[in-house]
Amino acid sequence: MRELQVSLNRTQKIRLQKALQNLQDLSSKPNSSASASVTVSDTISVNHEDGVLKGHGTSEHDGEVVATLCGVVERVNKLVYVRALRARYKPEIGDIVVGRVIEVVPKRWRVEINFSQDAVLMLSSMNLPDGIQRRRTAIDELNMRSIFEESDVVCAEVRGFQHDGSLHLQARSQKYGKLERGQLLTIPPYLVKRRKQHFHYLEQYGIDLIIGCNGFIWVGEHVEARDDMVTEDQEKASEQNSKSSGRLTSIGEGEKAYTPLDTRKSVCRIANAIRVLSSLAFNLTVEVILETVEMGTTLNLDIHEMLGAEFYVLVAEQEVKRRNSSGKKKG
Amino acid sequence: MEYVSPEGLRLDGRRPMEMRQIRAEIGAVGKADGSAVFEMGNTKVIAAVYGPREVQNRSQQINDKALVRCEYSMANFSTGDRMRKQKGDRRSTEISLVIRQTMEACILTHLMPRSQIDIFVQVLQADGGTRSACINAATLALADAGIPMCDLITSCSAGYLNSTPLLDLNYVEDSAGGADVTVGILAKSDKVTLLQMDAKLPMDIFENIMQLAVEGCKAIANYIREVLLENTKKLEHRRGV
C-alpha cells in the first residue's frame, strides 16, 4: 500500500503539496534528526577519539563508519546505529503481534508475521480452550486444527529466539488467540510505535482494535474475554441443550453469530482510516485513527468516500494541524 | 554505417561521452517489500524485491546466510517486434544469473540467516543496456526494502564504434556488432563486481573504454544516492515524531 492511487484535481494537488511541505518544515525545524538521514554507503561522521560502538546498520570501511541501510542515524552515548525506515519487522521479546497461520506441523503452528522467517507457536506455549493446566497429550496434538487452522489470523506475544535461531511465540492468556469477524490490514511496521497498550476496545463502535508491532492490524467485532469458569459451564450446558434439541436451535445460534450491519460498517470505516493514514505514511496510534474516523463521520462521508481524493487531502491537513498544536504545547 | 557523424554526434544526437537521461522512482509495486523503476533514455525497467522471507524450498536453505534469487524477464511488448518467448530461455537465464551474482556481492547475507531474498526485474522497454538498467533498478529496490548492503552497486555500458569510445549504447549502436562492455562497480570502494564484453578489443583501447564505463557508473551512483536520500527524508518527515 504505497502512495495511494487517487486522482487529485488541481486545487487538491496544491493543498496536498502545501500540507506535506508544512510537515517537512515542522519536522526539520525543532530537531535536526532529518539532516541525519543516510543512505547505503554514506559515511557517518563520528569522533574516533571518544571510541565508537557500531550498532545495527553500520559497518567499517577504511577506518570510517559507513551506513549499510537507508535510515536515520541515532546516537546513544558511544553507540551509533542506523534506524531503518522501510524494512521488515524485527521482533523484540514481549511484542504483541498479529499473524497468519500458514502451516500446522507436529506440536506447533507456523505463523507468518512479516519477519525474515516464520514464527513458531508451540502447542505447549498456549492456553488450551478449556483453560486447564496440564501436559499436552497426543490427543491434543491430533486436535490442533480445532484450535487454529491454516490461514487463521491469530494474536500472540513474542517469546524469544530459541537456540537454533527460530522465533517462538506464546499465547498464554485469554486475550491472545484466534481472531474472527474482522479485517486484517498490513502496514509498514515502522509506522507502529511500541506502547504499553496494543489492545484497544473502542466502546463507541463496539470494536476491538489490535495494533500489532509487526505492522499487522486487526479490526474486528468486540469479543468479551471469557476467563471465569461460571460462564463456561453455562455455555457447556447450553451446548448440550442445543445438541439435544437438534437443528432448530443451531439456526438460532447462527443468528447469534451474525455480526450486525452497524458493526461491520464501523469495521470498514476504521479499516479505511488506517488505509489512508498508512498510504500517507503517517505514524499510527489509536488517537490518530479515531480522530480520522470521527472526521469521516462528521463530514457525512460514505465508507468508500474515505478512500477518495478529498478525504486524503483532508487527512494530510489535519495531520499538519495536530503536529502544529503538539509542537506548541511542547514549546 | 556511420555511427558518429563528422561533427561528433551520435545517431540519437548525443556526444560520444554523453549518457542518456536517467530517471528513478522508488515504490512502484505496492505489495513488494522494496521496488523501483529505473529509466535510461528509452530503456525502462521495473524491479521488485521480496524478503528476507522464509525459504520456500527447504532443501535450498543455507544455515549461515540468506539465499538470493533473481528472475529477469522481458515483457512481450518491450521490443520493436513483439516476441513470444517463454520464461526460461537462455538469454534471460544468463542475465538472471549475472544480476544475482552481482547483487549477492553487496548484500550482507550473513545478517539474515535461513531466509530468502527474491529479486524480480522486468524490462518494460528495451533500447540497449537492459542489463545495466536492471542492476541499477535492483540496487534501488534492495535499498528500499531495507536490506543491509555493504555498498551501492551501479552499472553502465560503453562501446567502441567508428574508432570512437561511446558511453551508454542504445539498441542501434548495440546491434552494430562492435564491442560492448558492461561494467558494474561498488560505488564507494571502486571495486568491480561485473565485467562483460562480447567482442575483441586491443588492450589499450579496452582500458579506455572500461574507464569510460566506470565514470558512467559513478555518475549513476550519485544520482541513485540522491534519490534514496530524498526518499528517506520524505518518509522520516511524514512519519513525524
Coordinates of C-alpha atoms in Angstrom, one line a residue:
Chain A
M1 CA 0.0 0.0 0.0
R2 CA 2.4 2.7 -1.2
E3 CA 1.3 6.1 -2.4
L4 CA -2.5 5.8 -2.8
Q5 CA -3.6 5.9 -6.4
V6 CA -6.0 8.8 -6.3
S7 CA -6.7 11.3 -9.0
L8 CA -6.4 14.7 -7.4
N9 CA -7.8 17.8 -9.1
R10 CA -5.7 20.9 -9.3
T11 CA -6.7 22.6 -6.0
Q12 CA -6.4 19.3 -4.1
K13 CA -3.0 18.8 -5.5
I14 CA -1.8 22.2 -4.3
R15 CA -3.4 21.7 -0.9
L16 CA -1.7 18.3 -0.5
Q17 CA 1.6 19.7 -1.6
K18 CA 1.2 22.6 0.9
A19 CA 0.3 20.2 3.7
L20 CA 3.2 17.9 3.0
Q21 CA 5.6 20.9 2.7
N22 CA 4.3 22.1 6.1
L23 CA 5.0 18.7 7.6
Q24 CA 8.5 18.8 6.3
D25 CA 9.1 22.3 7.7
L26 CA 7.7 21.2 11.1
S27 CA 9.9 18.2 11.4
S28 CA 13.0 19.8 10.2
K29 CA 12.9 22.8 12.5
P30 CA 13.0 21.6 16.1
N31 CA 15.4 18.7 15.9
S32 CA 18.0 18.1 13.3
S33 CA 17.2 14.4 13.0
A34 CA 16.1 14.8 9.4
S35 CA 19.5 16.1 8.5
A36 CA 21.0 12.9 9.9
S37 CA 19.3 10.8 7.2
V38 CA 21.8 8.5 5.5
T39 CA 21.7 6.1 2.5
V40 CA 23.6 3.0 1.9
S41 CA 27.4 3.5 1.8
D42 CA 27.2 7.1 3.3
T43 CA 29.9 7.9 5.8
I44 CA 28.7 8.7 9.3
S45 CA 30.8 11.3 10.9
V46 CA 32.0 10.2 14.3
N47 CA 34.6 11.4 16.8
H48 CA 37.0 8.5 16.9
E49 CA 38.8 9.8 20.0
D50 CA 35.8 9.1 22.2
G51 CA 35.6 5.5 21.0
V52 CA 32.6 4.3 19.0
L53 CA 30.4 1.3 19.2
K54 CA 29.0 0.4 15.9
G55 CA 25.4 -0.7 16.1
H56 CA 22.8 -2.1 13.6
G57 CA 23.0 -0.8 10.0
T58 CA 26.7 0.2 10.2
S59 CA 30.0 -1.3 9.1
E60 CA 33.5 -0.2 8.9
H61 CA 35.3 0.8 5.7
D62 CA 38.7 2.3 5.5
G63 CA 38.5 3.3 9.2
E64 CA 35.3 5.1 8.6
V65 CA 31.8 4.2 9.9
V66 CA 29.6 3.5 6.9
A67 CA 25.8 3.0 6.8
T68 CA 24.5 -0.2 5.3
L69 CA 20.9 0.9 5.3
C70 CA 18.8 3.8 4.4
G71 CA 17.5 5.5 7.5
V72 CA 18.2 7.9 10.3
V73 CA 21.4 8.0 12.4
E74 CA 20.8 7.6 16.1
R75 CA 23.4 8.1 18.7
V76 CA 23.2 6.8 22.3
N77 CA 26.4 7.7 24.2
K78 CA 29.0 5.8 22.3
L79 CA 26.7 3.7 20.3
V80 CA 26.0 4.7 16.7
Y81 CA 23.3 2.9 14.8
V82 CA 21.0 3.5 11.8
R83 CA 17.3 3.2 12.3
A84 CA 15.9 1.8 9.1
L85 CA 12.5 3.1 8.0
R86 CA 11.1 0.7 5.4
A87 CA 12.2 -2.8 6.4
R88 CA 10.7 -6.0 7.6
Y89 CA 9.6 -6.4 11.2
K90 CA 12.4 -7.0 13.8
P91 CA 10.9 -8.9 16.8
E92 CA 11.6 -7.9 20.3
I93 CA 10.7 -10.0 23.3
G94 CA 7.2 -9.1 24.7
D95 CA 6.0 -7.6 21.5
I96 CA 2.4 -8.2 20.7
V97 CA 2.0 -9.4 17.1
V98 CA -0.8 -10.4 14.8
G99 CA 0.0 -13.1 12.3
R100 CA -1.5 -15.7 10.0
V101 CA -1.2 -19.4 10.5
I102 CA 0.4 -20.9 7.4
E103 CA 1.1 -24.5 8.4
V104 CA 0.1 -26.9 11.1
V105 CA 3.0 -29.3 11.9
P106 CA 3.5 -31.7 14.8
K107 CA 3.2 -29.8 18.2
R108 CA 3.4 -26.4 16.6
W109 CA 1.9 -23.9 14.2
R110 CA 3.9 -21.8 11.8
V111 CA 2.8 -18.2 11.7
E112 CA 3.7 -15.6 9.2
I113 CA 4.5 -12.3 11.0
N114 CA 6.4 -10.3 8.4
F115 CA 9.7 -11.4 9.8
S116 CA 12.5 -12.9 7.8
Q117 CA 11.4 -16.3 9.0
D118 CA 8.1 -17.8 10.0
A119 CA 7.5 -17.7 13.7
V120 CA 6.6 -20.8 15.7
L121 CA 3.8 -21.1 18.1
M122 CA 4.2 -24.3 20.2
L123 CA 1.1 -26.2 21.3
S124 CA 2.7 -26.2 24.8
S125 CA 3.0 -22.4 24.9
M126 CA -0.6 -21.6 24.6
N127 CA -3.6 -22.0 26.8
L128 CA -6.0 -24.7 26.0
P129 CA -9.5 -23.7 25.3
D130 CA -10.8 -25.5 28.4
G131 CA -8.4 -23.4 30.5
I132 CA -6.9 -26.4 32.4
Q133 CA -3.1 -26.5 33.0
R134 CA -1.9 -29.9 32.1
R135 CA 0.6 -31.8 29.9
R136 CA -0.3 -31.9 26.2
T137 CA -1.3 -35.3 25.2
A138 CA -1.2 -37.0 21.8
I139 CA -4.9 -36.4 21.6
D140 CA -4.3 -32.6 22.0
E141 CA -1.9 -32.9 19.2
L142 CA -4.4 -34.5 16.9
N143 CA -6.9 -31.8 17.7
M144 CA -4.7 -28.9 16.9
R145 CA -6.8 -28.0 13.9
S146 CA -9.7 -27.4 16.2
I147 CA -7.8 -24.6 17.8
F148 CA -6.1 -22.9 14.8
E149 CA -6.3 -23.9 11.2
E150 CA -4.3 -22.8 8.2
S151 CA -4.9 -19.2 7.2
D152 CA -6.5 -18.3 10.6
V153 CA -5.5 -14.9 12.0
V154 CA -4.0 -15.2 15.4
C155 CA -2.7 -12.8 18.0
A156 CA 0.3 -13.7 20.2
E157 CA 3.3 -12.4 22.1
V158 CA 6.9 -12.8 21.1
R159 CA 8.5 -15.2 23.5
G160 CA 12.0 -15.1 22.2
F161 CA 14.6 -16.7 20.0
Q162 CA 15.5 -20.4 20.5
H163 CA 19.0 -21.7 20.4
D164 CA 18.6 -22.7 16.7
G165 CA 17.6 -19.1 15.8
S166 CA 13.9 -19.7 15.3
L167 CA 11.4 -17.3 16.7
H168 CA 8.9 -18.6 19.2
L169 CA 5.6 -17.0 20.1
Q170 CA 3.3 -17.6 23.1
A171 CA -0.4 -17.1 23.8
R172 CA -0.8 -17.7 27.5
S173 CA -3.7 -15.5 28.1
Q174 CA -7.4 -15.2 27.2
K175 CA -6.7 -12.0 25.2
Y176 CA -4.5 -13.9 22.8
G177 CA -5.7 -16.4 20.3
K178 CA -7.8 -16.7 17.2
L179 CA -9.2 -13.5 15.7
E180 CA -12.5 -13.7 13.9
R181 CA -15.1 -11.5 12.3
G182 CA -13.0 -8.6 11.2
Q183 CA -10.3 -7.3 8.8
L184 CA -6.6 -7.7 8.8
L185 CA -4.6 -4.8 7.5
T186 CA -0.9 -4.8 6.6
I187 CA 1.1 -1.6 7.0
P188 CA 4.8 -0.9 7.2
P189 CA 6.0 -1.8 10.7
Y190 CA 8.0 1.4 11.2
L191 CA 4.7 3.3 11.5
V192 CA 3.7 1.4 14.7
K193 CA 5.3 2.6 17.9
R194 CA 5.8 0.2 20.8
R195 CA 3.4 1.2 23.6
K196 CA 2.0 -0.1 26.8
Q197 CA -1.3 -0.9 25.2
H198 CA -1.8 -2.6 21.9
F199 CA -5.2 -4.0 22.5
H200 CA -7.9 -1.4 22.3
Y201 CA -11.6 -1.7 22.9
L202 CA -13.4 1.1 21.1
E203 CA -16.6 1.2 23.1
Q204 CA -18.5 3.7 20.9
Y205 CA -18.2 1.3 17.9
G206 CA -18.1 -2.0 19.7
I207 CA -14.9 -2.9 18.1
D208 CA -11.6 -4.4 19.0
L209 CA -8.5 -2.9 17.5
I210 CA -5.2 -4.7 17.8
I211 CA -2.2 -2.8 16.6
G212 CA 0.5 -5.5 16.2
C213 CA 4.1 -4.4 16.5
N214 CA 4.8 -6.2 13.2
G215 CA 2.5 -3.9 11.2
F216 CA -0.4 -6.2 11.1
I217 CA -3.5 -4.5 12.4
W218 CA -6.7 -6.3 13.3
V219 CA -10.0 -4.5 13.3
G220 CA -12.8 -6.8 14.4
E221 CA -16.0 -7.1 16.3
H222 CA -15.6 -6.9 20.1
V223 CA -15.4 -10.2 21.9
E224 CA -15.8 -10.5 25.6
A225 CA -12.7 -12.1 27.1
R226 CA -14.2 -15.0 29.0
D227 CA -11.9 -16.3 31.7
D228 CA -14.3 -17.1 34.5
M229 CA -15.4 -20.7 34.8
V230 CA -19.0 -19.9 35.5
T231 CA -19.8 -18.7 32.0
E232 CA -18.0 -21.6 30.5
D233 CA -20.1 -24.0 32.5
Q234 CA -23.2 -22.2 31.3
E235 CA -22.0 -22.4 27.7
K236 CA -21.4 -26.1 28.1
A237 CA -24.9 -26.6 29.4
S238 CA -26.3 -24.6 26.6
E239 CA -24.3 -26.6 24.1
Q240 CA -25.7 -29.8 25.4
N241 CA -29.2 -28.3 25.2
S242 CA -28.7 -27.4 21.6
K243 CA -27.4 -30.8 20.8
S244 CA -30.4 -32.4 22.3
S245 CA -32.9 -30.2 20.7
G246 CA -31.4 -30.6 17.3
R247 CA -31.5 -28.4 14.2
L248 CA -33.8 -25.6 15.2
T249 CA -31.5 -24.1 17.8
S250 CA -28.5 -24.4 15.6
I251 CA -30.2 -21.9 13.2
G252 CA -30.7 -19.7 16.2
E253 CA -27.1 -20.0 17.1
G254 CA -26.2 -18.9 13.5
E255 CA -28.2 -15.8 14.0
K256 CA -26.3 -15.1 17.2
A257 CA -23.0 -15.4 15.4
Y258 CA -24.2 -12.9 12.8
T259 CA -22.4 -9.5 13.0
P260 CA -24.8 -6.6 12.9
L261 CA -24.5 -4.3 9.9
D262 CA -23.5 -1.3 12.0
T263 CA -20.5 -3.1 13.4
R264 CA -19.5 -4.3 10.0
K265 CA -19.8 -0.7 8.8
S266 CA -17.6 0.6 11.6
V267 CA -15.0 -2.1 10.9
C268 CA -14.8 -0.8 7.3
R269 CA -14.6 2.8 8.4
I270 CA -11.8 2.2 10.8
A271 CA -10.0 0.0 8.2
N272 CA -10.3 2.7 5.6
A273 CA -9.0 5.3 8.0
I274 CA -5.9 3.1 8.6
R275 CA -5.5 2.6 4.9
V276 CA -5.5 6.4 4.2
L277 CA -3.1 7.1 7.1
S278 CA -0.7 4.3 6.1
S279 CA -0.6 5.3 2.4
L280 CA 0.3 8.8 3.6
A281 CA 3.0 7.2 5.7
F282 CA 1.8 8.8 9.0
N283 CA 2.5 7.3 12.3
L284 CA -0.4 5.2 13.5
T285 CA -1.8 5.4 17.0
V286 CA -5.3 4.8 18.3
E287 CA -5.8 8.6 18.9
V288 CA -4.9 9.4 15.3
I289 CA -7.1 6.6 13.9
L290 CA -10.1 7.6 15.9
E291 CA -9.7 11.2 15.0
T292 CA -9.6 10.3 11.3
V293 CA -12.7 8.1 11.7
E294 CA -14.6 10.9 13.5
M295 CA -13.6 13.3 10.8
G296 CA -15.1 11.0 8.3
T297 CA -18.4 10.7 10.2
T298 CA -18.7 14.4 10.9
L299 CA -18.3 15.1 7.2
N300 CA -21.0 12.6 6.5
L301 CA -18.8 10.7 4.1
D302 CA -19.7 7.3 2.9
I303 CA -17.3 4.4 3.7
H304 CA -16.0 4.3 0.2
E305 CA -15.6 8.1 0.0
M306 CA -13.0 7.7 2.8
L307 CA -10.6 6.4 0.2
G308 CA -11.3 9.3 -2.2
A309 CA -9.1 12.2 -3.1
E310 CA -10.8 14.8 -0.9
F311 CA -10.5 12.8 2.3
Y312 CA -6.9 12.0 1.5
V313 CA -6.1 15.7 1.4
L314 CA -8.1 16.5 4.5
V315 CA -6.3 13.8 6.5
A316 CA -3.0 15.4 5.5
E317 CA -4.2 18.8 6.5
Q318 CA -5.4 17.5 9.8
E319 CA -2.1 15.9 10.5
V320 CA -0.4 19.3 10.0
K321 CA -2.8 20.9 12.5
R322 CA -2.2 18.2 15.0
R323 CA 1.6 18.4 14.8
N324 CA 1.4 22.2 14.9
S325 CA -0.6 22.1 18.2
S326 CA 1.5 19.4 19.8
G327 CA 4.6 21.4 18.9
K328 CA 3.2 24.5 20.6
K329 CA 2.4 22.5 23.7
K330 CA 6.0 21.4 24.0
G331 CA 7.4 24.8 23.2
Chain B
M1 CA 27.2 2.7 -41.4
E2 CA 28.2 5.9 -39.7
Y3 CA 27.6 5.9 -36.0
V4 CA 29.4 9.0 -35.2
S5 CA 28.9 11.9 -37.6
P6 CA 31.9 14.2 -38.6
E7 CA 30.5 16.8 -36.2
G8 CA 31.0 14.3 -33.4
L9 CA 27.3 13.5 -32.8
R10 CA 25.8 10.0 -32.4
L11 CA 22.6 8.7 -34.1
D12 CA 20.4 10.0 -31.3
G13 CA 22.2 13.3 -31.1
R14 CA 24.4 12.6 -28.1
R15 CA 28.1 13.3 -27.8
P16 CA 30.3 10.1 -27.5
M17 CA 30.9 10.7 -23.8
E18 CA 27.3 11.6 -23.0
M19 CA 24.9 9.4 -21.1
R20 CA 21.2 9.1 -21.8
Q21 CA 18.8 10.8 -19.4
I22 CA 18.3 8.7 -16.3
R23 CA 15.3 8.7 -14.0
A24 CA 14.5 6.6 -11.0
E25 CA 11.4 6.2 -8.9
I26 CA 11.0 4.3 -5.7
G27 CA 7.9 2.4 -4.6
A28 CA 6.4 1.3 -7.9
V29 CA 5.0 -2.1 -6.6
G30 CA 2.6 -1.9 -3.7
K31 CA 2.8 -5.4 -2.3
A32 CA 6.6 -5.8 -2.6
D33 CA 9.0 -5.1 0.3
G34 CA 11.0 -2.9 -2.0
S35 CA 10.5 -1.7 -5.6
A36 CA 11.8 0.7 -8.1
V37 CA 11.5 1.8 -11.7
F38 CA 14.7 2.8 -13.5
E39 CA 14.9 4.5 -16.9
M40 CA 17.9 5.2 -19.1
G41 CA 16.7 7.0 -22.1
N42 CA 14.1 4.7 -23.7
T43 CA 15.1 1.7 -21.7
K44 CA 12.7 1.2 -18.8
V45 CA 13.0 -1.5 -16.1
I46 CA 10.9 -2.3 -13.1
A47 CA 12.3 -4.2 -10.1
A48 CA 10.6 -5.7 -7.1
V49 CA 12.3 -7.2 -4.0
Y50 CA 10.5 -9.7 -1.7
G51 CA 12.1 -10.6 1.5
P52 CA 14.1 -11.5 3.6
R53 CA 11.4 -14.2 4.0
E54 CA 11.1 -17.8 4.8
V55 CA 12.8 -20.1 2.3
Q56 CA 10.3 -21.7 0.0
N57 CA 12.2 -24.8 -0.8
R58 CA 13.6 -26.2 2.4
S59 CA 16.4 -28.0 0.7
Q60 CA 17.9 -24.8 -0.6
Q61 CA 18.1 -23.2 2.9
I62 CA 21.5 -22.0 3.9
N63 CA 22.2 -22.1 7.6
D64 CA 24.5 -19.1 8.0
K65 CA 23.4 -16.7 5.3
A66 CA 20.5 -15.7 3.1
L67 CA 19.6 -17.2 -0.2
V68 CA 19.4 -14.7 -3.0
R69 CA 17.3 -15.4 -6.1
C70 CA 16.8 -13.4 -9.2
E71 CA 14.4 -13.6 -12.0
Y72 CA 14.9 -11.5 -15.2
S73 CA 12.2 -11.3 -17.8
M74 CA 11.4 -9.1 -20.8
A75 CA 7.8 -8.0 -21.4
N76 CA 6.5 -9.2 -24.7
F77 CA 5.8 -5.6 -25.7
S78 CA 9.3 -4.3 -24.7
T79 CA 10.9 -4.7 -28.1
G80 CA 10.2 -3.3 -31.6
D81 CA 8.8 -6.6 -32.9
R82 CA 6.5 -8.3 -30.5
M83 CA 8.2 -11.5 -29.4
R84 CA 6.8 -14.6 -27.8
K85 CA 9.5 -16.2 -25.8
Q86 CA 8.8 -18.4 -22.8
K87 CA 10.2 -17.6 -19.5
G88 CA 13.3 -19.8 -19.3
D89 CA 15.2 -19.0 -22.5
R90 CA 19.0 -18.9 -22.5
R91 CA 19.4 -15.2 -22.6
S92 CA 17.2 -14.5 -19.6
T93 CA 18.7 -17.3 -17.6
E94 CA 22.1 -15.9 -18.2
I95 CA 21.1 -12.4 -17.3
S96 CA 19.3 -13.6 -14.1
L97 CA 22.5 -15.3 -13.1
V98 CA 24.6 -12.2 -13.8
I99 CA 22.3 -10.0 -11.8
R100 CA 22.1 -12.5 -8.9
Q101 CA 25.8 -12.8 -8.6
T102 CA 26.3 -9.0 -8.9
M103 CA 23.8 -8.2 -6.2
E104 CA 25.0 -11.0 -3.9
A105 CA 28.3 -9.3 -3.8
C106 CA 26.9 -6.3 -2.0
I107 CA 24.1 -7.8 0.2
L108 CA 25.3 -8.6 3.7
T109 CA 23.7 -12.1 3.5
H110 CA 25.2 -13.3 6.8
L111 CA 22.9 -10.9 8.7
M112 CA 19.8 -12.8 7.6
P113 CA 20.5 -16.5 8.1
R114 CA 17.9 -19.1 6.9
S115 CA 16.0 -16.7 4.8
Q116 CA 15.5 -15.9 1.2
I117 CA 15.6 -12.7 -0.9
D118 CA 13.8 -12.7 -4.2
I119 CA 14.6 -10.1 -6.8
F120 CA 12.3 -9.8 -9.8
V121 CA 13.3 -7.5 -12.7
Q122 CA 11.2 -7.0 -15.8
V123 CA 12.2 -5.0 -18.8
L124 CA 9.3 -2.8 -19.9
Q125 CA 11.0 -1.0 -22.8
A126 CA 14.2 -2.3 -24.3
D127 CA 16.6 0.1 -26.0
G128 CA 20.0 -1.3 -25.2
G129 CA 21.7 -1.5 -21.9
T130 CA 18.9 -3.5 -20.2
R131 CA 21.5 -5.4 -18.2
S132 CA 22.9 -2.3 -16.5
A133 CA 19.4 -0.8 -16.1
C134 CA 18.3 -4.0 -14.4
I135 CA 21.2 -3.9 -11.9
N136 CA 20.6 -0.2 -11.1
A137 CA 16.9 -0.9 -10.6
A138 CA 17.7 -3.9 -8.4
T139 CA 20.0 -1.8 -6.2
L140 CA 17.3 0.8 -5.6
A141 CA 14.7 -1.8 -4.8
L142 CA 17.0 -3.6 -2.3
A143 CA 17.8 -0.3 -0.6
D144 CA 14.1 0.4 -0.4
A145 CA 13.4 -3.0 1.1
G146 CA 15.8 -2.1 3.9
I147 CA 18.2 -4.9 3.2
P148 CA 21.7 -4.2 4.5
M149 CA 24.3 -3.8 1.8
C150 CA 27.9 -3.0 2.1
D151 CA 27.8 -0.6 -0.9
L152 CA 25.7 0.6 -3.8
I153 CA 26.2 -1.3 -7.0
T154 CA 25.7 0.6 -10.2
S155 CA 26.3 -0.5 -13.7
C156 CA 26.8 1.2 -17.1
S157 CA 27.9 0.1 -20.5
A158 CA 30.3 1.5 -23.1
G159 CA 31.3 0.5 -26.6
Y160 CA 33.7 1.2 -29.4
L161 CA 32.3 2.1 -32.9
N162 CA 33.9 4.1 -35.8
S163 CA 37.1 4.1 -33.7
T164 CA 35.4 6.2 -31.0
P165 CA 34.7 5.1 -27.5
L166 CA 31.0 5.6 -26.8
L167 CA 29.2 5.7 -23.4
D168 CA 25.9 4.0 -22.7
L169 CA 25.0 2.3 -26.1
N170 CA 21.4 2.3 -27.3
Y171 CA 19.8 -0.5 -29.2
V172 CA 21.0 0.6 -32.7
E173 CA 24.6 1.0 -31.5
D174 CA 24.5 -2.2 -29.5
S175 CA 23.4 -4.3 -32.6
A176 CA 26.1 -2.7 -34.8
G177 CA 28.5 -5.5 -34.0
G178 CA 31.1 -3.5 -32.2
A179 CA 32.4 -4.2 -28.7
D180 CA 30.0 -3.7 -25.8
V181 CA 31.5 -3.6 -22.3
T182 CA 29.1 -3.7 -19.4
V183 CA 30.7 -2.8 -16.0
G184 CA 29.3 -3.0 -12.5
I185 CA 31.1 -1.4 -9.7
L186 CA 30.8 -0.9 -6.0
A187 CA 30.4 2.9 -5.9
K188 CA 32.3 3.7 -2.7
S189 CA 35.1 1.2 -2.7
D190 CA 35.7 1.3 -6.5
K191 CA 35.7 -2.5 -6.9
V192 CA 34.5 -4.2 -10.0
T193 CA 31.8 -6.8 -9.5
L194 CA 30.7 -7.3 -13.1
L195 CA 32.6 -7.1 -16.3
Q196 CA 31.3 -8.4 -19.6
M197 CA 32.4 -7.9 -23.2
D198 CA 31.1 -9.6 -26.3
A199 CA 33.8 -8.8 -28.8
K200 CA 37.6 -8.4 -29.1
L201 CA 39.4 -5.2 -28.4
P202 CA 43.1 -4.2 -28.2
M203 CA 44.3 -3.9 -24.6
D204 CA 44.9 -0.1 -24.6
I205 CA 41.5 0.7 -26.1
F206 CA 39.8 -1.7 -23.7
E207 CA 41.2 0.1 -20.8
N208 CA 40.0 3.4 -22.1
I209 CA 36.5 2.1 -22.6
M210 CA 36.4 0.5 -19.3
Q211 CA 37.4 3.7 -17.7
L212 CA 34.6 5.5 -19.5
A213 CA 32.1 2.9 -18.3
V214 CA 33.3 3.3 -14.7
E215 CA 32.9 7.1 -15.0
G216 CA 29.3 6.4 -16.1
C217 CA 28.7 4.1 -13.2
K218 CA 29.9 6.8 -10.8
A219 CA 27.5 9.4 -12.3
I220 CA 24.6 6.9 -11.9
A221 CA 25.7 6.2 -8.3
N222 CA 25.5 9.9 -7.5
Y223 CA 22.0 10.1 -8.9
I224 CA 20.8 6.9 -7.1
R225 CA 22.2 8.2 -3.8
E226 CA 20.3 11.5 -4.3
V227 CA 17.1 9.6 -5.0
L228 CA 17.5 7.4 -2.0
L229 CA 18.3 10.2 0.4
E230 CA 15.3 12.2 -0.8
N231 CA 13.0 9.2 -0.3
T232 CA 14.4 8.5 3.2
K233 CA 13.9 12.2 4.2
K234 CA 10.4 12.1 2.9
L235 CA 9.5 9.1 4.9
E236 CA 11.0 10.5 8.0
H237 CA 9.2 13.8 7.6
R238 CA 5.9 12.1 7.0
R239 CA 6.2 9.9 10.0
G240 CA 6.9 12.7 12.3
V241 CA 7.9 12.2 16.0

